[in-house]
Amino acid sequence: GQSLEQPSEVTAVEGAIVQINCTYQTSGFYGLSWYQQHDGGAPTFLSYNGLDGLEETGRFSSFLSRSDSYGYLLLQELQMKDSASYFCAVMKPTGSGNTGKLIFGQGTTLQVKP
Amino acid sequence: DAGVIQSPRHEVTEMGQEVTLRCKPISGHDYLFWYRQTMMRGLELLIYFNNNVPIDDSGMPEDRFSAKMPNASFSTLKIQPSEPRDSAVYFCATSERRSDTQYFGPGTRLTVL
């Protein structure tokens, strides 16, 4: 089968750095994505790693290592508004070779405290 | 652009009734996805379309669920008959080609009594 594992909850203080890990048991995927979801809201795209290594977008960075079946999302200079759920997802090929679907992890709830 | 539009935002119905959820994708996006989110099962892909054609419906739970995309501007997800276990938030998402980014609509919160 295919599964992605994330910690269920993480707590950190404002201004700190937090890393949310994602380990997976799947192969043959296009890349690893991260989505943010505030309570009662819709998931929104944060970052994507198609290749191994680090991708940086402002305060957020994401990392992928296919050889270790592992990725992470790094949030720096935490703000109260970063309190949300964070989902990792792999894009799996399906149907014809040019299509894919996202398989989501269960999500990590991040609580940022003052 | 207005983003992905879903209606209704909230739906409360009784067991056995038919429920129809609607989605208008972002103009120009070739892919449309229907997801269901619950506390127990997380975010699950139900079905997705490419250029209005269903590509993968392996996530559709059972025959009570059906989805259509009659044109590039509109899709529906129908549940008939509805059951209490169908209570969830249903999201529609769209993307451009096989893009790495999916844009989610605000969701429809369905409650089946």
PDB file of N, CA, C and O in Angstrom, chain A residues 28-91:
ATOM      1  N   GLY A  28       7.456   5.621  -6.868  1.00  0.00           N
ATOM      2  CA  GLY A  28       6.914   6.010  -8.160  1.00  0.00           C
ATOM      3  C   GLY A  28       6.005   7.215  -8.099  1.00  0.00           C
ATOM      4  O   GLY A  28       4.957   7.234  -8.740  1.00  0.00           O
ATOM      5  N   PHE A  29       6.377   8.206  -7.338  1.00  0.00           N
ATOM      6  CA  PHE A  29       5.567   9.414  -7.281  1.00  0.00           C
ATOM      7  C   PHE A  29       6.318  10.579  -7.896  1.00  0.00           C
ATOM      8  O   PHE A  29       7.548  10.591  -7.991  1.00  0.00           O
ATOM      9  N   TYR A  30       5.561  11.572  -8.321  1.00  0.00           N
ATOM     10  CA  TYR A  30       6.163  12.729  -8.985  1.00  0.00           C
ATOM     11  C   TYR A  30       6.879  13.643  -8.001  1.00  0.00           C
ATOM     12  O   TYR A  30       7.941  14.184  -8.299  1.00  0.00           O
ATOM     13  N   GLY A  31       6.267  13.867  -6.849  1.00  0.00           N
ATOM     14  CA  GLY A  31       6.867  14.782  -5.898  1.00  0.00           C
ATOM     15  C   GLY A  31       6.074  14.841  -4.611  1.00  0.00           C
ATOM     16  O   GLY A  31       5.035  14.191  -4.468  1.00  0.00           O
ATOM     17  N   LEU A  32       6.609  15.614  -3.649  1.00  0.00           N
ATOM     18  CA  LEU A  32       5.992  15.770  -2.329  1.00  0.00           C
ATOM     19  C   LEU A  32       5.523  17.209  -2.172  1.00  0.00           C
ATOM     20  O   LEU A  32       6.279  18.145  -2.397  1.00  0.00           O
ATOM     21  N   SER A  33       4.251  17.353  -1.810  1.00  0.00           N
ATOM     22  CA  SER A  33       3.663  18.680  -1.620  1.00  0.00           C
ATOM     23  C   SER A  33       3.301  18.904  -0.165  1.00  0.00           C
ATOM     24  O   SER A  33       3.142  17.951   0.596  1.00  0.00           O
ATOM     25  N   TRP A  34       3.160  20.163   0.197  1.00  0.00           N
ATOM     26  CA  TRP A  34       2.691  20.552   1.524  1.00  0.00           C
ATOM     27  C   TRP A  34       1.534  21.531   1.379  1.00  0.00           C
ATOM     28  O   TRP A  34       1.598  22.463   0.559  1.00  0.00           O
ATOM     29  N   TYR A  35       0.492  21.294   2.184  1.00  0.00           N
ATOM     30  CA  TYR A  35      -0.675  22.154   2.194  1.00  0.00           C
ATOM     31  C   TYR A  35      -0.952  22.602   3.626  1.00  0.00           C
ATOM     32  O   TYR A  35      -0.719  21.859   4.581  1.00  0.00           O
ATOM     33  N   GLN A  36      -1.474  23.816   3.738  1.00  0.00           N
ATOM     34  CA  GLN A  36      -1.853  24.377   5.030  1.00  0.00           C
ATOM     35  C   GLN A  36      -3.375  24.488   5.075  1.00  0.00           C
ATOM     36  O   GLN A  36      -4.005  24.857   4.083  1.00  0.00           O
ATOM     37  N   GLN A  37      -3.939  24.180   6.222  1.00  0.00           N
ATOM     38  CA  GLN A  37      -5.384  24.316   6.385  1.00  0.00           C
ATOM     39  C   GLN A  37      -5.698  24.913   7.745  1.00  0.00           C
ATOM     40  O   GLN A  37      -5.430  24.299   8.774  1.00  0.00           O
ATOM     41  N   HIS A  38      -6.279  26.108   7.735  1.00  0.00           N
ATOM     42  CA  HIS A  38      -6.754  26.705   8.971  1.00  0.00           C
ATOM     43  C   HIS A  38      -8.097  26.096   9.336  1.00  0.00           C
ATOM     44  O   HIS A  38      -8.834  25.619   8.466  1.00  0.00           O
ATOM     45  N   ASP A  39      -8.385  26.129  10.627  1.00  0.00           N
ATOM     46  CA  ASP A  39      -9.609  25.527  11.128  1.00  0.00           C
ATOM     47  C   ASP A  39     -10.814  26.101  10.407  1.00  0.00           C
ATOM     48  O   ASP A  39     -11.010  27.323  10.382  1.00  0.00           O
ATOM     49  N   GLY A  40     -11.623  25.225   9.808  1.00  0.00           N
ATOM     50  CA  GLY A  40     -12.813  25.666   9.107  1.00  0.00           C
ATOM     51  C   GLY A  40     -12.561  26.155   7.692  1.00  0.00           C
ATOM     52  O   GLY A  40     -13.501  26.556   6.998  1.00  0.00           O
ATOM     53  N   GLY A  41     -11.301  26.122   7.268  1.00  0.00           N
ATOM     54  CA  GLY A  41     -10.969  26.621   5.938  1.00  0.00           C
ATOM     55  C   GLY A  41     -10.620  25.522   4.965  1.00  0.00           C
ATOM     56  O   GLY A  41     -10.747  24.331   5.267  1.00  0.00           O
ATOM     57  N   ALA A  42     -10.162  25.917   3.797  1.00  0.00           N
ATOM     58  CA  ALA A  42      -9.776  24.972   2.754  1.00  0.00           C
ATOM     59  C   ALA A  42      -8.261  24.795   2.748  1.00  0.00           C
ATOM     60  O   ALA A  42      -7.523  25.703   3.136  1.00  0.00           O
ATOM     61  N   PRO A  43      -7.776  23.646   2.314  1.00  0.00           N
ATOM     62  CA  PRO A  43      -6.327  23.479   2.169  1.00  0.00           C
ATOM     63  C   PRO A  43      -5.785  24.459   1.136  1.00  0.00           C
ATOM     64  O   PRO A  43      -6.402  24.675   0.088  1.00  0.00           O
ATOM     65  N   THR A  44      -4.617  25.022   1.436  1.00  0.00           N
ATOM     66  CA  THR A  44      -3.956  25.906   0.479  1.00  0.00           C
ATOM     67  C   THR A  44      -2.531  25.425   0.262  1.00  0.00           C
ATOM     68  O   THR A  44      -1.858  24.999   1.206  1.00  0.00           O
ATOM     69  N   PHE A  45      -2.073  25.518  -0.956  1.00  0.00           N
ATOM     70  CA  PHE A  45      -0.765  25.030  -1.347  1.00  0.00           C
ATOM     71  C   PHE A  45       0.335  25.863  -0.701  1.00  0.00           C
ATOM     72  O   PHE A  45       0.279  27.097  -0.678  1.00  0.00           O
ATOM     73  N   LEU A  46       1.364  25.162  -0.188  1.00  0.00           N
ATOM     74  CA  LEU A  46       2.510  25.853   0.395  1.00  0.00           C
ATOM     75  C   LEU A  46       3.779  25.635  -0.415  1.00  0.00           C
ATOM     76  O   LEU A  46       4.502  26.587  -0.708  1.00  0.00           O
ATOM     77  N   SER A  47       4.060  24.364  -0.744  1.00  0.00           N
ATOM     78  CA  SER A  47       5.367  24.064  -1.302  1.00  0.00           C
ATOM     79  C   SER A  47       5.343  22.727  -2.012  1.00  0.00           C
ATOM     80  O   SER A  47       4.488  21.888  -1.723  1.00  0.00           O
ATOM     81  N   TYR A  48       6.297  22.550  -2.932  1.00  0.00           N
ATOM     82  CA  TYR A  48       6.403  21.307  -3.676  1.00  0.00           C
ATOM     83  C   TYR A  48       7.867  20.976  -3.913  1.00  0.00           C
ATOM     84  O   TYR A  48       8.664  21.850  -4.264  1.00  0.00           O
ATOM     85  N   ASN A  49       8.210  19.687  -3.720  1.00  0.00           N
ATOM     86  CA  ASN A  49       9.552  19.197  -4.034  1.00  0.00           C
ATOM     87  C   ASN A  49       9.426  18.096  -5.086  1.00  0.00           C
ATOM     88  O   ASN A  49       8.951  17.011  -4.790  1.00  0.00           O
ATOM     89  N   GLY A  50       9.867  18.390  -6.298  1.00  0.00           N
ATOM     90  CA  GLY A  50       9.910  17.382  -7.339  1.00  0.00           C
ATOM     91  C   GLY A  50      11.221  16.626  -7.317  1.00  0.00           C
ATOM     92  O   GLY A  50      11.297  15.441  -7.674  1.00  0.00           O
ATOM     93  N   LEU A  51      12.246  17.309  -6.869  1.00  0.00           N
ATOM     94  CA  LEU A  51      13.581  16.722  -6.785  1.00  0.00           C
ATOM     95  C   LEU A  51      14.037  16.719  -5.338  1.00  0.00           C
ATOM     96  O   LEU A  51      13.517  17.464  -4.508  1.00  0.00           O
ATOM     97  N   ASP A  52      15.017  15.893  -5.042  1.00  0.00           N
ATOM     98  CA  ASP A  52      15.605  15.892  -3.699  1.00  0.00           C
ATOM     99  C   ASP A  52      16.224  17.250  -3.412  1.00  0.00           C
ATOM    100  O   ASP A  52      16.742  17.915  -4.302  1.00  0.00           O
ATOM    101  N   GLY A  53      16.169  17.627  -2.153  1.00  0.00           N
ATOM    102  CA  GLY A  53      16.812  18.861  -1.745  1.00  0.00           C
ATOM    103  C   GLY A  53      15.836  19.812  -1.094  1.00  0.00           C
ATOM    104  O   GLY A  53      14.708  19.441  -0.750  1.00  0.00           O
ATOM    105  N   LEU A  54      16.293  21.024  -0.926  1.00  0.00           N
ATOM    106  CA  LEU A  54      15.556  22.038  -0.186  1.00  0.00           C
ATOM    107  C   LEU A  54      14.943  23.058  -1.133  1.00  0.00           C
ATOM    108  O   LEU A  54      15.596  23.533  -2.051  1.00  0.00           O
ATOM    109  N   GLU A  55      13.684  23.378  -0.879  1.00  0.00           N
ATOM    110  CA  GLU A  55      13.000  24.444  -1.591  1.00  0.00           C
ATOM    111  C   GLU A  55      12.611  25.507  -0.571  1.00  0.00           C
ATOM    112  O   GLU A  55      12.035  25.184   0.460  1.00  0.00           O
ATOM    113  N   GLU A  56      12.928  26.766  -0.850  1.00  0.00           N
ATOM    114  CA  GLU A  56      12.644  27.831   0.112  1.00  0.00           C
ATOM    115  C   GLU A  56      11.650  28.816  -0.478  1.00  0.00           C
ATOM    116  O   GLU A  56      11.806  29.268  -1.618  1.00  0.00           O
ATOM    117  N   THR A  57      10.637  29.148   0.335  1.00  0.00           N
ATOM    118  CA  THR A  57       9.652  30.152  -0.058  1.00  0.00           C
ATOM    119  C   THR A  57       9.381  31.023   1.150  1.00  0.00           C
ATOM    120  O   THR A  57       8.537  30.708   1.985  1.00  0.00           O
ATOM    121  N   GLY A  58      10.099  32.111   1.246  1.00  0.00           N
ATOM    122  CA  GLY A  58       9.916  33.012   2.374  1.00  0.00           C
ATOM    123  C   GLY A  58      10.263  32.340   3.688  1.00  0.00           C
ATOM    124  O   GLY A  58      11.335  31.769   3.840  1.00  0.00           O
ATOM    125  N   ARG A  59       9.339  32.371   4.639  1.00  0.00           N
ATOM    126  CA  ARG A  59       9.601  31.774   5.953  1.00  0.00           C
ATOM    127  C   ARG A  59       9.497  30.255   5.928  1.00  0.00           C
ATOM    128  O   ARG A  59       9.865  29.586   6.882  1.00  0.00           O
ATOM    129  N   PHE A  60       8.940  29.715   4.835  1.00  0.00           N
ATOM    130  CA  PHE A  60       8.724  28.270   4.762  1.00  0.00           C
ATOM    131  C   PHE A  60       9.743  27.629   3.820  1.00  0.00           C
ATOM    132  O   PHE A  60      10.063  28.170   2.764  1.00  0.00           O
ATOM    133  N   SER A  61      10.231  26.457   4.231  1.00  0.00           N
ATOM    134  CA  SER A  61      11.115  25.654   3.390  1.00  0.00           C
ATOM    135  C   SER A  61      10.621  24.226   3.426  1.00  0.00           C
ATOM    136  O   SER A  61      10.032  23.790   4.424  1.00  0.00           O
ATOM    137  N   SER A  62      10.866  23.496   2.363  1.00  0.00           N
ATOM    138  CA  SER A  62      10.494  22.084   2.342  1.00  0.00           C
ATOM    139  C   SER A  62      11.651  21.279   1.772  1.00  0.00           C
ATOM    140  O   SER A  62      12.413  21.763   0.932  1.00  0.00           O
ATOM    141  N   PHE A  63      11.756  20.060   2.259  1.00  0.00           N
ATOM    142  CA  PHE A  63      12.883  19.201   1.908  1.00  0.00           C
ATOM    143  C   PHE A  63      12.379  17.831   1.533  1.00  0.00           C
ATOM    144  O   PHE A  63      11.390  17.341   2.102  1.00  0.00           O
ATOM    145  N   LEU A  64      13.067  17.194   0.591  1.00  0.00           N
ATOM    146  CA  LEU A  64      12.724  15.828   0.191  1.00  0.00           C
ATOM    147  C   LEU A  64      13.995  15.014   0.021  1.00  0.00           C
ATOM    148  O   LEU A  64      14.968  15.487  -0.587  1.00  0.00           O
ATOM    149  N   SER A  65      13.970  13.791   0.537  1.00  0.00           N
ATOM    150  CA  SER A  65      15.020  12.815   0.282  1.00  0.00           C
ATOM    151  C   SER A  65      14.343  11.513  -0.116  1.00  0.00           C
ATOM    152  O   SER A  65      13.796  10.797   0.735  1.00  0.00           O
ATOM    153  N   ARG A  66      14.361  11.199  -1.390  1.00  0.00           N
ATOM    154  CA  ARG A  66      13.704   9.971  -1.866  1.00  0.00           C
ATOM    155  C   ARG A  66      14.429   8.730  -1.346  1.00  0.00           C
ATOM    156  O   ARG A  66      13.789   7.726  -1.038  1.00  0.00           O
ATOM    157  N   SER A  67      15.738   8.799  -1.212  1.00  0.00           N
ATOM    158  CA  SER A  67      16.475   7.626  -0.739  1.00  0.00           C
ATOM    159  C   SER A  67      16.118   7.293   0.709  1.00  0.00           C
ATOM    160  O   SER A  67      16.179   6.130   1.116  1.00  0.00           O
ATOM    161  N   ASP A  68      15.744   8.306   1.486  1.00  0.00           N
ATOM    162  CA  ASP A  68      15.361   8.087   2.886  1.00  0.00           C
ATOM    163  C   ASP A  68      13.843   8.019   3.068  1.00  0.00           C
ATOM    164  O   ASP A  68      13.386   7.860   4.213  1.00  0.00           O
ATOM    165  N   SER A  69      13.076   8.147   1.990  1.00  0.00           N
ATOM    166  CA  SER A  69      11.607   8.153   2.065  1.00  0.00           C
ATOM    167  C   SER A  69      11.128   9.154   3.103  1.00  0.00           C
ATOM    168  O   SER A  69      10.294   8.845   3.970  1.00  0.00           O
ATOM    169  N   TYR A  70      11.614  10.359   2.983  1.00  0.00           N
ATOM    170  CA  TYR A  70      11.441  11.340   4.062  1.00  0.00           C
ATOM    171  C   TYR A  70      11.387  12.753   3.502  1.00  0.00           C
ATOM    172  O   TYR A  70      12.088  13.079   2.529  1.00  0.00           O
ATOM    173  N   GLY A  71      10.545  13.546   4.110  1.00  0.00           N
ATOM    174  CA  GLY A  71      10.522  14.954   3.779  1.00  0.00           C
ATOM    175  C   GLY A  71      10.146  15.745   5.005  1.00  0.00           C
ATOM    176  O   GLY A  71       9.725  15.185   6.031  1.00  0.00           O
ATOM    177  N   TYR A  72      10.325  17.044   4.933  1.00  0.00           N
ATOM    178  CA  TYR A  72       9.890  17.882   6.050  1.00  0.00           C
ATOM    179  C   TYR A  72       9.525  19.265   5.561  1.00  0.00           C
ATOM    180  O   TYR A  72       9.941  19.709   4.495  1.00  0.00           O
ATOM    181  N   LEU A  73       8.729  19.922   6.388  1.00  0.00           N
ATOM    182  CA  LEU A  73       8.378  21.323   6.205  1.00  0.00           C
ATOM    183  C   LEU A  73       8.993  22.087   7.363  1.00  0.00           C
ATOM    184  O   LEU A  73       8.823  21.703   8.512  1.00  0.00           O
ATOM    185  N   LEU A  74       9.712  23.148   7.044  1.00  0.00           N
ATOM    186  CA  LEU A  74      10.359  23.964   8.066  1.00  0.00           C
ATOM    187  C   LEU A  74       9.708  25.346   8.081  1.00  0.00           C
ATOM    188  O   LEU A  74       9.636  26.007   7.052  1.00  0.00           O
ATOM    189  N   LEU A  75       9.226  25.734   9.237  1.00  0.00           N
ATOM    190  CA  LEU A  75       8.610  27.047   9.379  1.00  0.00           C
ATOM    191  C   LEU A  75       9.481  27.884  10.308  1.00  0.00           C
ATOM    192  O   LEU A  75       9.743  27.498  11.448  1.00  0.00           O
ATOM    193  N   GLN A  76       9.914  29.023   9.830  1.00  0.00           N
ATOM    194  CA  GLN A  76      10.783  29.903  10.610  1.00  0.00           C
ATOM    195  C   GLN A  76      10.018  31.145  11.071  1.00  0.00           C
ATOM    196  O   GLN A  76       8.975  31.490  10.498  1.00  0.00           O
ATOM    197  N   GLU A  77      10.554  31.778  12.097  1.00  0.00           N
ATOM    198  CA  GLU A  77       9.969  33.015  12.626  1.00  0.00           C
ATOM    199  C   GLU A  77       8.458  32.849  12.805  1.00  0.00           C
ATOM    200  O   GLU A  77       7.667  33.624  12.265  1.00  0.00           O
ATOM    201  N   LEU A  78       8.105  31.831  13.559  1.00  0.00           N
ATOM    202  CA  LEU A  78       6.699  31.491  13.714  1.00  0.00           C
ATOM    203  C   LEU A  78       5.854  32.676  14.150  1.00  0.00           C
ATOM    204  O   LEU A  78       6.250  33.470  15.003  1.00  0.00           O
ATOM    205  N   GLN A  79       4.654  32.745  13.563  1.00  0.00           N
ATOM    206  CA  GLN A  79       3.686  33.764  13.928  1.00  0.00           C
ATOM    207  C   GLN A  79       2.404  33.057  14.392  1.00  0.00           C
ATOM    208  O   GLN A  79       2.157  31.904  14.041  1.00  0.00           O
ATOM    209  N   MET A  80       1.612  33.787  15.146  1.00  0.00           N
ATOM    210  CA  MET A  80       0.372  33.203  15.665  1.00  0.00           C
ATOM    211  C   MET A  80      -0.502  32.689  14.514  1.00  0.00           C
ATOM    212  O   MET A  80      -1.178  31.657  14.645  1.00  0.00           O
ATOM    213  N   LYS A  81      -0.475  33.395  13.392  1.00  0.00           N
ATOM    214  CA  LYS A  81      -1.329  33.009  12.264  1.00  0.00           C
ATOM    215  C   LYS A  81      -0.892  31.699  11.608  1.00  0.00           C
ATOM    216  O   LYS A  81      -1.612  31.147  10.760  1.00  0.00           O
ATOM    217  N   ASP A  82       0.298  31.189  12.005  1.00  0.00           N
ATOM    218  CA  ASP A  82       0.756  29.910  11.468  1.00  0.00           C
ATOM    219  C   ASP A  82       0.066  28.721  12.149  1.00  0.00           C
ATOM    220  O   ASP A  82       0.239  27.574  11.720  1.00  0.00           O
ATOM    221  N   SER A  83      -0.671  28.985  13.205  1.00  0.00           N
ATOM    222  CA  SER A  83      -1.429  27.917  13.861  1.00  0.00           C
ATOM    223  C   SER A  83      -2.448  27.362  12.867  1.00  0.00           C
ATOM    224  O   SER A  83      -3.356  28.078  12.420  1.00  0.00           O
ATOM    225  N   ALA A  84      -2.282  26.104  12.514  1.00  0.00           N
ATOM    226  CA  ALA A  84      -3.094  25.487  11.469  1.00  0.00           C
ATOM    227  C   ALA A  84      -2.707  24.013  11.387  1.00  0.00           C
ATOM    228  O   ALA A  84      -1.825  23.553  12.113  1.00  0.00           O
ATOM    229  N   SER A  85      -3.366  23.298  10.484  1.00  0.00           N
ATOM    230  CA  SER A  85      -2.963  21.929  10.176  1.00  0.00           C
ATOM    231  C   SER A  85      -2.123  21.937   8.909  1.00  0.00           C
ATOM    232  O   SER A  85      -2.398  22.699   7.978  1.00  0.00           O
ATOM    233  N   TYR A  86      -1.119  21.073   8.881  1.00  0.00           N
ATOM    234  CA  TYR A  86      -0.211  20.989   7.745  1.00  0.00           C
ATOM    235  C   TYR A  86      -0.203  19.558   7.223  1.00  0.00           C
ATOM    236  O   TYR A  86      -0.008  18.611   7.989  1.00  0.00           O
ATOM    237  N   PHE A  87      -0.421  19.426   5.931  1.00  0.00           N
ATOM    238  CA  PHE A  87      -0.529  18.116   5.307  1.00  0.00           C
ATOM    239  C   PHE A  87       0.590  17.924   4.290  1.00  0.00           C
ATOM    240  O   PHE A  87       0.830  18.799   3.456  1.00  0.00           O
ATOM    241  N   CYS A  88       1.249  16.779   4.358  1.00  0.00           N
ATOM    242  CA  CYS A  88       2.117  16.397   3.255  1.00  0.00           C
ATOM    243  C   CYS A  88       1.305  15.513   2.311  1.00  0.00           C
ATOM    244  O   CYS A  88       0.326  14.876   2.728  1.00  0.00           O
ATOM    245  N   ALA A  89       1.686  15.504   1.052  1.00  0.00           N
ATOM    246  CA  ALA A  89       0.948  14.729   0.051  1.00  0.00           C
ATOM    247  C   ALA A  89       1.897  14.350  -1.071  1.00  0.00           C
ATOM    248  O   ALA A  89       2.743  15.147  -1.471  1.00  0.00           O
ATOM    249  N   VAL A  90       1.744  13.139  -1.566  1.00  0.00           N
ATOM    250  CA  VAL A  90       2.520  12.718  -2.722  1.00  0.00           C
ATOM    251  C   VAL A  90       1.618  12.723  -3.952  1.00  0.00           C
ATOM    252  O   VAL A  90       0.434  12.384  -3.867  1.00  0.00           O
ATOM    253  N   MET A  91       2.203  13.099  -5.071  1.00  0.00           N
ATOM    254  CA  MET A  91       1.490  13.091  -6.349  1.00  0.00           C
ATOM    255  C   MET A  91       1.814  11.778  -7.039  1.00  0.00           C
ATOM    256  O   MET A  91       2.957  11.536  -7.441  1.00  0.00           O
TER     257      MET A  91
END
